[in-house]
Amino acid sequence: MIPPGKTIGVLGGGQLGRMFSHAATRLGYRVHVYEPAAKCPAGEVSAREVNAPYTDTETLSAFVAGCDVVTYEFENIPVEPLWKIEKLVQLHPHWSVLETAQNRLREKNWLRKNEFPHVPFAEVEIDGDLAAAIRKIGLPCVVKTADFGYDGKGQLKVTDEPSLAKAVSAFQGQRAVVEKFIDFKCECSVIVARSSTGEVKSFPVAENIHTKHILDFTIVPARIAPETQAAARELAEAIAARVELVGLLAVELFVQDDGKLLVNEMAPRPHNSGHWTQDGCVTSQFEQHVRAVCGLPLGDVSLTAPASVMVNILGDAWKWDGDTLVGDPDWAAILGTPGAHLHLYGKAEPRRARKMGHFNLTGPDANATLESARALKARL
Ligand code: AMP
């Protein structure tokens, strides 16, 4: 066990690291942040910030020498430097979980090999025949780059011959995955924590609504049958056990009309769809992450309100005249609403589609709270 008072190192300095740092410092830990870009959101609220590339193993080794345990908040960290630092300090989750999750092909092959339900897919090598893979899966399908994709970046839906030709020219010379297009009932996610002692707890299932491939709303409780919710949590817990997770893992799922679940993606870190826990759950996902990597007892995952909705605040919420920024969102709308909680990430410059913050709204039931959250978002 790494008790309060010790130092936790975080690789990655974005908003997830910032909120992790808030939770860790509240429990009495010191947080050191390692992030390539200066003046990062996490560094601003932590005891120490080191800016250097992840591949600078000398600086990274010196950084971890000052930490009692190290975790990460960013998925696209190269794993090679982690091989060296795992010999110097406790690193959670293990780098192999990150390696599997950061590449769609490795992730899907891992799901297939371990017999977890997943979207049917075909693999395309760098010099492979993408058109043949598309024909094998059938239309409609989704073509995705194998590496470093998130928020819908690096993917194209193929519905007909013209879009097939477009995909072939866009993905020429890249490793890719072709997935069957799933006409799902809804998208859900489960965040599961497993501690170094082997204790496992999953948060209640969250329902996610995306707009332009970016998470827009998270709704809890998810509006799916209780037995589907139980199955989703069981599935996430089984995956966490199989990878011998220490830390947090988010499992994104497609829910089909018959209640069948398919795993879309996994991320071994706090997740945007878990932000509701800050105001709607006894323990937040960030505190749970701290507890898991430090070997503390995991926290209670009971709801503190009948329903919660999280709304992402993108740079689009600022007032723009063409490309010129002319004003801030109306923060008073959120701050003056009972049950609403504002979380901003301290990013200097709003940009369209950039995640700047979020708000959580608690309420009497999922539908009514979602309706109120939509109205509040419109007032921003
Ligand atoms: P991803 O980057 O893989 O998480 O994809 C982003 C979003 O695109 C998902 O949250 C879905 O809304 C949608 N999407 C991705 N893959 C598929 C698929 N195979 N079928 C239907 N929708 C998909």
mmCIF file of C-alpha atoms and ligand atoms in Angstrom:
data_model
loop_
_atom_site.group_PDB
_atom_site.id
_atom_site.type_symbol
_atom_site.label_atom_id
_atom_site.label_comp_id
_atom_site.label_asym_id
_atom_site.label_seq_id
_atom_site.Cartn_x
_atom_site.Cartn_y
_atom_site.Cartn_z
ATOM 1 C CA MET A 1 0.000 0.000 0.000
ATOM 2 C CA ILE A 2 1.173 3.497 -0.870
ATOM 3 C CA PRO A 3 -0.328 5.600 1.953
ATOM 4 C CA PRO A 4 -1.422 9.249 1.784
ATOM 5 C CA GLY A 5 1.582 11.563 2.044
ATOM 6 C CA LYS A 6 3.485 9.679 -0.675
ATOM 7 C CA THR A 7 4.052 10.955 -4.210
ATOM 8 C CA ILE A 8 2.108 9.784 -7.265
ATOM 9 C CA GLY A 9 3.556 10.429 -10.715
ATOM 10 C CA VAL A 10 1.157 10.942 -13.612
ATOM 11 C CA LEU A 11 2.218 10.598 -17.238
ATOM 12 C CA GLY A 12 0.115 13.003 -19.300
ATOM 13 C CA GLY A 13 -1.035 16.432 -18.212
ATOM 14 C CA GLY A 14 -4.513 16.933 -19.681
ATOM 15 C CA GLN A 15 -7.851 17.384 -17.942
ATOM 16 C CA LEU A 16 -7.972 13.767 -16.770
ATOM 17 C CA GLY A 17 -4.666 14.300 -14.968
ATOM 18 C CA ARG A 18 -5.930 17.571 -13.543
ATOM 19 C CA MET A 19 -9.008 15.932 -12.021
ATOM 20 C CA PHE A 20 -6.899 12.961 -10.849
ATOM 21 C CA SER A 21 -4.621 15.460 -9.130
ATOM 22 C CA HIS A 22 -7.565 17.164 -7.403
ATOM 23 C CA ALA A 23 -8.716 13.786 -6.043
ATOM 24 C CA ALA A 24 -5.220 12.650 -5.006
ATOM 25 C CA THR A 25 -4.271 15.896 -3.265
ATOM 26 C CA ARG A 26 -7.553 15.813 -1.338
ATOM 27 C CA LEU A 27 -6.451 12.441 0.033
ATOM 28 C CA GLY A 28 -3.105 13.945 1.052
ATOM 29 C CA TYR A 29 -0.885 12.704 -1.796
ATOM 30 C CA ARG A 30 1.623 14.812 -3.681
ATOM 31 C CA VAL A 31 1.235 14.661 -7.456
ATOM 32 C CA HIS A 32 4.028 15.090 -9.995
ATOM 33 C CA VAL A 33 3.060 15.454 -13.649
ATOM 34 C CA TYR A 34 5.134 14.501 -16.705
ATOM 35 C CA GLU A 35 3.880 16.069 -19.912
ATOM 36 C CA PRO A 36 5.601 17.078 -23.159
ATOM 37 C CA ALA A 37 3.719 20.396 -23.525
ATOM 38 C CA ALA A 38 4.355 23.221 -21.031
ATOM 39 C CA LYS A 39 1.657 24.811 -18.842
ATOM 40 C CA CYS A 40 -0.639 21.811 -18.960
ATOM 41 C CA PRO A 41 -4.030 21.592 -17.173
ATOM 42 C CA ALA A 42 -2.737 18.981 -14.673
ATOM 43 C CA GLY A 43 0.559 20.718 -13.955
ATOM 44 C CA GLU A 44 -1.283 23.853 -12.897
ATOM 45 C CA VAL A 45 -2.844 22.064 -9.893
ATOM 46 C CA SER A 46 0.005 19.681 -8.995
ATOM 47 C CA ALA A 47 3.151 19.936 -6.859
ATOM 48 C CA ARG A 48 5.523 19.483 -9.789
ATOM 49 C CA GLU A 49 5.403 19.569 -13.579
ATOM 50 C CA VAL A 50 8.156 18.205 -15.818
ATOM 51 C CA ASN A 51 8.029 18.974 -19.528
ATOM 52 C CA ALA A 52 9.959 16.608 -21.799
ATOM 53 C CA PRO A 53 9.170 14.076 -24.521
ATOM 54 C CA TYR A 54 8.083 10.605 -23.325
ATOM 55 C CA THR A 55 11.028 9.178 -25.267
ATOM 56 C CA ASP A 56 13.546 11.189 -23.195
ATOM 57 C CA THR A 57 14.290 8.207 -20.943
ATOM 58 C CA GLU A 58 16.903 10.097 -18.915
ATOM 59 C CA THR A 59 14.455 12.812 -17.840
ATOM 60 C CA LEU A 60 11.693 10.227 -17.400
ATOM 61 C CA SER A 61 13.912 8.077 -15.161
ATOM 62 C CA ALA A 62 14.812 11.109 -13.031
ATOM 63 C CA PHE A 63 11.087 11.949 -12.799
ATOM 64 C CA VAL A 64 10.059 8.497 -11.591
ATOM 65 C CA ALA A 65 12.906 8.453 -9.054
ATOM 66 C CA GLY A 66 10.927 11.135 -7.203
ATOM 67 C CA CYS A 67 7.659 9.118 -7.208
ATOM 68 C CA ASP A 68 6.388 6.195 -5.091
ATOM 69 C CA VAL A 69 3.970 4.974 -7.779
ATOM 70 C CA VAL A 70 3.358 6.058 -11.383
ATOM 71 C CA THR A 71 0.187 5.958 -13.456
ATOM 72 C CA TYR A 72 -0.967 7.562 -16.706
ATOM 73 C CA GLU A 73 -3.913 9.580 -17.946
ATOM 74 C CA PHE A 74 -3.148 9.571 -21.674
ATOM 75 C CA GLU A 75 -3.468 6.638 -24.027
ATOM 76 C CA ASN A 76 -0.994 7.495 -26.727
ATOM 77 C CA ILE A 77 2.172 7.261 -24.662
ATOM 78 C CA PRO A 78 4.815 5.174 -26.440
ATOM 79 C CA VAL A 79 5.286 1.966 -24.432
ATOM 80 C CA GLU A 80 9.041 1.467 -25.006
ATOM 81 C CA PRO A 81 10.101 4.084 -22.398
ATOM 82 C CA LEU A 82 7.773 2.359 -19.900
ATOM 83 C CA TRP A 83 9.745 -0.910 -20.154
ATOM 84 C CA LYS A 84 12.654 0.869 -18.508
ATOM 85 C CA ILE A 85 10.729 2.739 -15.810
ATOM 86 C CA GLU A 86 8.748 -0.304 -14.650
ATOM 87 C CA LYS A 87 12.067 -1.561 -13.285
ATOM 88 C CA LEU A 88 12.461 1.642 -11.253
ATOM 89 C CA VAL A 89 8.998 2.196 -9.790
ATOM 90 C CA GLN A 90 5.531 0.622 -9.447
ATOM 91 C CA LEU A 91 3.739 1.430 -12.728
ATOM 92 C CA HIS A 92 -0.048 0.895 -12.925
ATOM 93 C CA PRO A 93 -1.825 -0.187 -15.051
ATOM 94 C CA HIS A 94 0.851 -2.431 -16.604
ATOM 95 C CA TRP A 95 2.231 -1.088 -19.912
ATOM 96 C CA SER A 96 0.939 -4.171 -21.754
ATOM 97 C CA VAL A 97 -2.674 -3.052 -21.083
ATOM 98 C CA LEU A 98 -1.839 0.323 -22.606
ATOM 99 C CA GLU A 99 -0.139 -1.347 -25.574
ATOM 100 C CA THR A 100 -3.251 -3.422 -26.292
ATOM 101 C CA ALA A 101 -5.676 -0.509 -25.907
ATOM 102 C CA GLN A 102 -3.771 2.057 -27.957
ATOM 103 C CA ASN A 103 -3.942 0.108 -31.186
ATOM 104 C CA ARG A 104 -7.333 -0.912 -32.557
ATOM 105 C CA LEU A 105 -6.016 -4.039 -34.227
ATOM 106 C CA ARG A 106 -4.239 -5.321 -31.146
ATOM 107 C CA GLU A 107 -7.351 -4.486 -29.102
ATOM 108 C CA LYS A 108 -9.723 -6.337 -31.412
ATOM 109 C CA ASN A 109 -7.440 -9.332 -31.786
ATOM 110 C CA TRP A 110 -7.133 -9.459 -27.999
ATOM 111 C CA LEU A 111 -10.948 -9.421 -27.619
ATOM 112 C CA ARG A 112 -11.296 -12.153 -30.232
ATOM 113 C CA LYS A 113 -8.571 -14.317 -28.689
ATOM 114 C CA ASN A 114 -10.084 -13.977 -25.221
ATOM 115 C CA GLU A 115 -13.615 -14.587 -26.513
ATOM 116 C CA PHE A 116 -15.127 -11.289 -25.396
ATOM 117 C CA PRO A 117 -18.016 -10.082 -27.614
ATOM 118 C CA HIS A 118 -16.804 -7.562 -30.195
ATOM 119 C CA VAL A 119 -17.748 -6.001 -33.525
ATOM 120 C CA PRO A 120 -16.951 -8.288 -36.501
ATOM 121 C CA PHE A 121 -13.819 -6.938 -38.184
ATOM 122 C CA ALA A 122 -11.195 -7.578 -40.844
ATOM 123 C CA GLU A 123 -7.562 -6.635 -40.607
ATOM 124 C CA VAL A 124 -5.702 -4.693 -43.323
ATOM 125 C CA GLU A 125 -1.888 -4.615 -43.412
ATOM 126 C CA ILE A 126 0.062 -1.590 -44.750
ATOM 127 C CA ASP A 127 0.228 -3.074 -48.237
ATOM 128 C CA GLY A 128 -3.018 -5.010 -47.814
ATOM 129 C CA ASP A 129 -6.120 -4.963 -49.983
ATOM 130 C CA LEU A 130 -8.574 -2.617 -48.260
ATOM 131 C CA ALA A 131 -11.276 -3.013 -50.907
ATOM 132 C CA ALA A 132 -11.196 -6.800 -50.447
ATOM 133 C CA ALA A 133 -11.502 -6.420 -46.665
ATOM 134 C CA ILE A 134 -14.484 -4.086 -47.107
ATOM 135 C CA ARG A 135 -16.174 -6.596 -49.416
ATOM 136 C CA LYS A 136 -15.483 -9.376 -46.913
ATOM 137 C CA ILE A 137 -17.193 -7.479 -44.041
ATOM 138 C CA GLY A 138 -19.926 -6.093 -46.322
ATOM 139 C CA LEU A 139 -21.635 -2.698 -46.487
ATOM 140 C CA PRO A 140 -22.260 -0.623 -44.487
ATOM 141 C CA CYS A 141 -18.968 -0.742 -42.609
ATOM 142 C CA VAL A 142 -16.529 1.574 -40.847
ATOM 143 C CA VAL A 143 -12.839 1.810 -41.786
ATOM 144 C CA LYS A 144 -10.522 2.932 -38.978
ATOM 145 C CA THR A 145 -6.766 3.473 -38.763
ATOM 146 C CA ALA A 146 -5.123 0.959 -36.436
ATOM 147 C CA ASP A 147 -3.063 3.463 -34.450
ATOM 148 C CA PHE A 148 -3.821 6.553 -32.442
ATOM 149 C CA GLY A 149 -7.480 7.074 -33.243
ATOM 150 C CA TYR A 150 -9.876 8.790 -30.850
ATOM 151 C CA ASP A 151 -13.065 10.834 -30.945
ATOM 152 C CA GLY A 152 -13.837 9.525 -34.413
ATOM 153 C CA LYS A 153 -10.519 10.738 -35.845
ATOM 154 C CA GLY A 154 -9.099 8.490 -38.558
ATOM 155 C CA GLN A 155 -12.335 6.744 -39.465
ATOM 156 C CA LEU A 156 -14.745 6.675 -42.397
ATOM 157 C CA LYS A 157 -18.118 5.043 -42.894
ATOM 158 C CA VAL A 158 -18.470 3.148 -46.163
ATOM 159 C CA THR A 159 -21.986 2.750 -47.521
ATOM 160 C CA ASP A 160 -21.558 2.494 -51.303
ATOM 161 C CA GLU A 161 -19.013 2.280 -54.150
ATOM 162 C CA PRO A 162 -18.091 6.034 -54.140
ATOM 163 C CA SER A 163 -17.419 6.011 -50.363
ATOM 164 C CA LEU A 164 -15.493 2.749 -50.800
ATOM 165 C CA ALA A 165 -13.226 4.469 -53.354
ATOM 166 C CA LYS A 166 -12.824 7.438 -50.980
ATOM 167 C CA ALA A 167 -11.819 5.139 -48.115
ATOM 168 C CA VAL A 168 -9.327 3.275 -50.298
ATOM 169 C CA SER A 169 -7.566 6.521 -51.240
ATOM 170 C CA ALA A 170 -7.745 7.932 -47.670
ATOM 171 C CA PHE A 171 -6.319 4.810 -45.982
ATOM 172 C CA GLN A 172 -3.753 3.872 -48.655
ATOM 173 C CA GLY A 173 -0.540 2.647 -47.017
ATOM 174 C CA GLN A 174 -1.918 2.527 -43.453
ATOM 175 C CA ARG A 175 -2.674 -0.392 -41.205
ATOM 176 C CA ALA A 176 -6.434 -0.369 -40.760
ATOM 177 C CA VAL A 177 -9.444 -2.201 -39.370
ATOM 178 C CA VAL A 178 -12.685 -2.686 -41.260
ATOM 179 C CA GLU A 179 -15.634 -3.091 -38.912
ATOM 180 C CA LYS A 180 -19.200 -4.044 -39.596
ATOM 181 C CA PHE A 181 -21.407 -0.976 -39.061
ATOM 182 C CA ILE A 182 -23.544 -1.695 -36.005
ATOM 183 C CA ASP A 183 -27.035 -0.229 -35.949
ATOM 184 C CA PHE A 184 -27.015 -0.115 -32.154
ATOM 185 C CA LYS A 185 -29.834 0.799 -29.781
ATOM 186 C CA CYS A 186 -27.437 2.918 -27.727
ATOM 187 C CA GLU A 187 -23.844 3.282 -26.601
ATOM 188 C CA CYS A 188 -22.881 2.575 -23.011
ATOM 189 C CA SER A 189 -19.715 2.389 -20.987
ATOM 190 C CA VAL A 190 -18.603 0.794 -17.781
ATOM 191 C CA ILE A 191 -15.661 2.033 -15.757
ATOM 192 C CA VAL A 192 -14.127 -0.650 -13.611
ATOM 193 C CA ALA A 193 -11.474 -0.347 -10.941
ATOM 194 C CA ARG A 194 -9.231 -3.156 -9.754
ATOM 195 C CA SER A 195 -6.731 -2.540 -7.000
ATOM 196 C CA SER A 196 -3.319 -4.028 -6.417
ATOM 197 C CA THR A 197 -4.992 -6.245 -3.767
ATOM 198 C CA GLY A 198 -7.303 -7.763 -6.435
ATOM 199 C CA GLU A 199 -10.462 -6.008 -5.195
ATOM 200 C CA VAL A 200 -12.789 -5.134 -8.124
ATOM 201 C CA LYS A 201 -15.610 -2.578 -8.348
ATOM 202 C CA SER A 202 -17.427 -1.289 -11.408
ATOM 203 C CA PHE A 203 -19.397 1.951 -11.553
ATOM 204 C CA PRO A 204 -23.057 1.896 -12.613
ATOM 205 C CA VAL A 205 -23.445 1.706 -16.410
ATOM 206 C CA ALA A 206 -23.422 5.056 -18.225
ATOM 207 C CA GLU A 207 -25.304 5.735 -21.462
ATOM 208 C CA ASN A 208 -23.441 7.939 -23.919
ATOM 209 C CA ILE A 209 -24.699 10.186 -26.698
ATOM 210 C CA HIS A 210 -22.100 11.361 -29.217
ATOM 211 C CA THR A 211 -22.369 14.274 -31.615
ATOM 212 C CA LYS A 212 -19.892 14.389 -34.515
ATOM 213 C CA HIS A 213 -18.059 11.461 -32.872
ATOM 214 C CA ILE A 214 -17.398 13.444 -29.679
ATOM 215 C CA LEU A 215 -19.125 12.579 -26.412
ATOM 216 C CA ASP A 216 -21.942 15.066 -25.855
ATOM 217 C CA PHE A 217 -24.064 13.642 -23.003
ATOM 218 C CA THR A 218 -23.579 10.873 -20.443
ATOM 219 C CA ILE A 219 -26.729 9.658 -18.700
ATOM 220 C CA VAL A 220 -26.933 7.619 -15.506
ATOM 221 C CA PRO A 221 -28.761 5.340 -14.962
ATOM 222 C CA ALA A 222 -28.430 4.096 -18.544
ATOM 223 C CA ARG A 223 -31.868 3.618 -20.084
ATOM 224 C CA ILE A 224 -31.422 -0.106 -20.693
ATOM 225 C CA ALA A 225 -32.852 -3.183 -18.950
ATOM 226 C CA PRO A 226 -31.446 -4.001 -15.488
ATOM 227 C CA GLU A 227 -30.235 -7.392 -16.731
ATOM 228 C CA THR A 228 -28.339 -5.692 -19.597
ATOM 229 C CA GLN A 229 -26.760 -3.356 -17.055
ATOM 230 C CA ALA A 230 -25.708 -6.294 -14.916
ATOM 231 C CA ALA A 231 -24.277 -8.079 -17.972
ATOM 232 C CA ALA A 232 -22.316 -4.955 -18.972
ATOM 233 C CA ARG A 233 -20.744 -4.630 -15.529
ATOM 234 C CA GLU A 234 -19.932 -8.324 -15.423
ATOM 235 C CA LEU A 235 -18.282 -8.090 -18.842
ATOM 236 C CA ALA A 236 -16.134 -5.086 -17.820
ATOM 237 C CA GLU A 237 -15.130 -6.804 -14.583
ATOM 238 C CA ALA A 238 -14.190 -9.974 -16.468
ATOM 239 C CA ILE A 239 -11.993 -7.960 -18.861
ATOM 240 C CA ALA A 240 -10.320 -6.180 -15.920
ATOM 241 C CA ALA A 241 -9.571 -9.524 -14.302
ATOM 242 C CA ARG A 242 -8.259 -11.019 -17.564
ATOM 243 C CA VAL A 243 -5.742 -8.177 -18.092
ATOM 244 C CA GLU A 244 -4.847 -8.293 -14.369
ATOM 245 C CA LEU A 245 -5.668 -4.608 -14.215
ATOM 246 C CA VAL A 246 -4.376 -2.392 -11.432
ATOM 247 C CA GLY A 247 -6.047 0.984 -11.886
ATOM 248 C CA LEU A 248 -9.031 2.024 -13.946
ATOM 249 C CA LEU A 249 -10.382 0.652 -17.220
ATOM 250 C CA ALA A 250 -13.198 2.147 -19.291
ATOM 251 C CA VAL A 251 -15.038 -0.311 -21.535
ATOM 252 C CA GLU A 252 -17.168 1.229 -24.297
ATOM 253 C CA LEU A 253 -20.041 -0.916 -25.496
ATOM 254 C CA PHE A 254 -22.632 -0.996 -28.253
ATOM 255 C CA VAL A 255 -26.007 -2.190 -26.965
ATOM 256 C CA GLN A 256 -28.116 -3.909 -29.617
ATOM 257 C CA ASP A 257 -31.924 -4.064 -29.740
ATOM 258 C CA ASP A 258 -31.970 -7.563 -28.250
ATOM 259 C CA GLY A 259 -29.769 -6.394 -25.350
ATOM 260 C CA LYS A 260 -26.668 -8.087 -26.770
ATOM 261 C CA LEU A 261 -23.447 -6.244 -25.960
ATOM 262 C CA LEU A 262 -20.412 -5.673 -28.188
ATOM 263 C CA VAL A 263 -17.187 -4.138 -26.908
ATOM 264 C CA ASN A 264 -16.155 -1.170 -29.073
ATOM 265 C CA GLU A 265 -13.090 0.169 -27.256
ATOM 266 C CA MET A 266 -11.182 -0.008 -23.994
ATOM 267 C CA ALA A 267 -9.120 2.675 -22.259
ATOM 268 C CA PRO A 268 -6.964 1.959 -19.180
ATOM 269 C CA ARG A 269 -7.496 5.369 -17.568
ATOM 270 C CA PRO A 270 -10.242 7.662 -16.286
ATOM 271 C CA HIS A 271 -12.754 8.322 -19.038
ATOM 272 C CA ASN A 272 -14.895 11.219 -20.197
ATOM 273 C CA SER A 273 -18.010 9.082 -19.656
ATOM 274 C CA GLY A 274 -17.091 8.773 -15.958
ATOM 275 C CA HIS A 275 -17.115 12.484 -15.146
ATOM 276 C CA TRP A 276 -20.678 12.213 -13.796
ATOM 277 C CA THR A 277 -19.239 10.333 -10.794
ATOM 278 C CA GLN A 278 -17.781 13.598 -9.459
ATOM 279 C CA ASP A 279 -21.246 14.802 -8.464
ATOM 280 C CA GLY A 280 -23.520 11.763 -8.798
ATOM 281 C CA CYS A 281 -21.629 8.994 -7.023
ATOM 282 C CA VAL A 282 -20.195 8.527 -3.523
ATOM 283 C CA THR A 283 -16.694 8.007 -4.981
ATOM 284 C CA SER A 284 -15.516 9.722 -8.151
ATOM 285 C CA GLN A 285 -13.678 7.777 -10.862
ATOM 286 C CA PHE A 286 -10.594 9.899 -10.119
ATOM 287 C CA GLU A 287 -10.565 9.022 -6.429
ATOM 288 C CA GLN A 288 -11.156 5.365 -7.364
ATOM 289 C CA HIS A 289 -8.128 5.511 -9.667
ATOM 290 C CA VAL A 290 -6.007 6.868 -6.794
ATOM 291 C CA ARG A 291 -7.308 4.159 -4.450
ATOM 292 C CA ALA A 292 -6.674 1.391 -7.005
ATOM 293 C CA VAL A 293 -3.075 2.311 -7.876
ATOM 294 C CA CYS A 294 -2.176 2.974 -4.229
ATOM 295 C CA GLY A 295 -3.705 -0.287 -2.950
ATOM 296 C CA LEU A 296 -6.273 1.464 -0.714
ATOM 297 C CA PRO A 297 -9.740 -0.075 -0.218
ATOM 298 C CA LEU A 298 -11.927 0.826 -3.219
ATOM 299 C CA GLY A 299 -14.654 3.408 -2.590
ATOM 300 C CA ASP A 300 -18.430 3.050 -2.538
ATOM 301 C CA VAL A 301 -19.971 3.294 -6.040
ATOM 302 C CA SER A 302 -23.552 4.024 -4.918
ATOM 303 C CA LEU A 303 -25.424 6.870 -6.585
ATOM 304 C CA THR A 304 -25.939 10.049 -4.548
ATOM 305 C CA ALA A 305 -28.868 11.186 -6.731
ATOM 306 C CA PRO A 306 -31.523 9.229 -8.662
ATOM 307 C CA ALA A 307 -30.058 10.447 -11.987
ATOM 308 C CA SER A 308 -27.045 12.333 -13.328
ATOM 309 C CA VAL A 309 -26.264 13.838 -16.711
ATOM 310 C CA MET A 310 -22.830 15.041 -17.807
ATOM 311 C CA VAL A 311 -22.547 17.552 -20.636
ATOM 312 C CA ASN A 312 -19.232 18.269 -22.350
ATOM 313 C CA ILE A 313 -18.407 21.930 -22.890
ATOM 314 C CA LEU A 314 -16.429 22.341 -26.118
ATOM 315 C CA GLY A 315 -14.806 25.500 -27.445
ATOM 316 C CA ASP A 316 -17.922 25.861 -29.624
ATOM 317 C CA ALA A 317 -19.794 27.067 -26.508
ATOM 318 C CA TRP A 318 -17.779 30.310 -26.559
ATOM 319 C CA LYS A 319 -19.162 33.201 -28.576
ATOM 320 C CA TRP A 320 -17.563 33.407 -32.002
ATOM 321 C CA ASP A 321 -17.740 35.854 -34.899
ATOM 322 C CA GLY A 322 -16.408 33.672 -37.705
ATOM 323 C CA ASP A 323 -12.997 32.600 -36.385
ATOM 324 C CA THR A 324 -12.746 35.452 -33.895
ATOM 325 C CA LEU A 325 -13.538 34.825 -30.263
ATOM 326 C CA VAL A 326 -15.925 37.505 -28.993
ATOM 327 C CA GLY A 327 -17.211 36.275 -25.632
ATOM 328 C CA ASP A 328 -17.411 33.660 -22.901
ATOM 329 C CA PRO A 329 -20.272 31.208 -22.347
ATOM 330 C CA ASP A 330 -22.890 32.291 -19.816
ATOM 331 C CA TRP A 331 -21.412 30.527 -16.783
ATOM 332 C CA ALA A 332 -24.073 32.067 -14.541
ATOM 333 C CA ALA A 333 -26.654 29.822 -16.219
ATOM 334 C CA ILE A 334 -24.923 26.745 -14.786
ATOM 335 C CA LEU A 335 -23.791 28.308 -11.528
ATOM 336 C CA GLY A 336 -27.306 29.530 -10.770
ATOM 337 C CA THR A 337 -28.991 26.170 -11.373
ATOM 338 C CA PRO A 338 -29.591 23.924 -8.332
ATOM 339 C CA GLY A 339 -28.024 20.491 -8.858
ATOM 340 C CA ALA A 340 -25.630 21.753 -11.575
ATOM 341 C CA HIS A 341 -21.843 21.608 -11.092
ATOM 342 C CA LEU A 342 -19.324 23.344 -13.354
ATOM 343 C CA HIS A 343 -15.888 21.809 -14.050
ATOM 344 C CA LEU A 344 -13.447 23.776 -16.217
ATOM 345 C CA TYR A 345 -10.004 22.564 -17.230
ATOM 346 C CA GLY A 346 -8.081 25.852 -17.205
ATOM 347 C CA LYS A 347 -7.137 25.640 -20.890
ATOM 348 C CA ALA A 348 -5.927 29.038 -22.061
ATOM 349 C CA GLU A 349 -7.421 29.050 -25.515
ATOM 350 C CA PRO A 350 -10.869 27.843 -26.529
ATOM 351 C CA ARG A 351 -10.969 26.179 -29.930
ATOM 352 C CA ARG A 352 -13.901 24.614 -31.695
ATOM 353 C CA ALA A 353 -14.278 20.884 -30.839
ATOM 354 C CA ARG A 354 -11.712 21.238 -28.018
ATOM 355 C CA LYS A 355 -12.864 19.865 -24.661
ATOM 356 C CA MET A 356 -12.765 22.877 -22.313
ATOM 357 C CA GLY A 357 -14.847 21.569 -19.424
ATOM 358 C CA HIS A 358 -18.103 19.865 -18.536
ATOM 359 C CA PHE A 359 -21.056 20.257 -16.253
ATOM 360 C CA ASN A 360 -22.901 17.656 -14.247
ATOM 361 C CA LEU A 361 -26.566 17.924 -13.439
ATOM 362 C CA THR A 362 -28.344 15.724 -10.935
ATOM 363 C CA GLY A 363 -32.099 15.181 -11.000
ATOM 364 C CA PRO A 364 -35.109 12.974 -10.303
ATOM 365 C CA ASP A 365 -34.863 10.583 -13.293
ATOM 366 C CA ALA A 366 -32.834 10.044 -16.452
ATOM 367 C CA ASN A 367 -35.265 11.488 -19.019
ATOM 368 C CA ALA A 368 -36.190 14.624 -17.058
ATOM 369 C CA THR A 369 -32.550 15.315 -16.162
ATOM 370 C CA LEU A 370 -31.437 14.881 -19.767
ATOM 371 C CA GLU A 371 -34.112 17.326 -20.892
ATOM 372 C CA SER A 372 -33.013 19.885 -18.274
ATOM 373 C CA ALA A 373 -29.358 19.365 -19.229
ATOM 374 C CA ARG A 374 -30.118 19.979 -22.915
ATOM 375 C CA ALA A 375 -31.958 23.191 -21.999
ATOM 376 C CA LEU A 376 -29.097 24.326 -19.778
ATOM 377 C CA LYS A 377 -26.538 23.603 -22.511
ATOM 378 C CA ALA A 378 -28.565 25.733 -24.912
ATOM 379 C CA ARG A 379 -28.441 28.649 -22.442
ATOM 380 C CA LEU A 380 -24.621 28.655 -22.357
HETATM 381 P P1 AMP B 1 -14.405 5.050 -31.910
HETATM 382 O O1 AMP B 1 -13.353 6.087 -32.185
HETATM 383 O O2 AMP B 1 -14.078 3.716 -32.448
HETATM 384 O O3 AMP B 1 -14.812 5.021 -30.460
HETATM 385 O O4 AMP B 1 -15.696 5.551 -32.691
HETATM 386 C C1 AMP B 1 -16.337 6.761 -32.363
HETATM 387 C C2 AMP B 1 -17.823 6.622 -32.516
HETATM 388 O O5 AMP B 1 -18.159 6.251 -33.867
HETATM 389 C C3 AMP B 1 -18.431 5.537 -31.645
HETATM 390 O O6 AMP B 1 -18.657 6.000 -30.337
HETATM 391 C C4 AMP B 1 -19.708 5.239 -32.423
HETATM 392 O O7 AMP B 1 -20.682 6.226 -32.185
HETATM 393 C C5 AMP B 1 -19.273 5.346 -33.868
HETATM 394 N N1 AMP B 1 -18.833 4.016 -34.362
HETATM 395 C C6 AMP B 1 -17.580 3.513 -34.307
HETATM 396 N N2 AMP B 1 -17.529 2.259 -34.802
HETATM 397 C C7 AMP B 1 -18.778 1.939 -35.201
HETATM 398 C C8 AMP B 1 -19.382 0.776 -35.775
HETATM 399 N N3 AMP B 1 -18.660 -0.298 -36.092
HETATM 400 N N4 AMP B 1 -20.712 0.810 -36.018
HETATM 401 C C9 AMP B 1 -21.452 1.899 -35.735
HETATM 402 N N5 AMP B 1 -20.945 3.028 -35.183
HETATM 403 C C10 AMP B 1 -19.618 3.072 -34.915
#
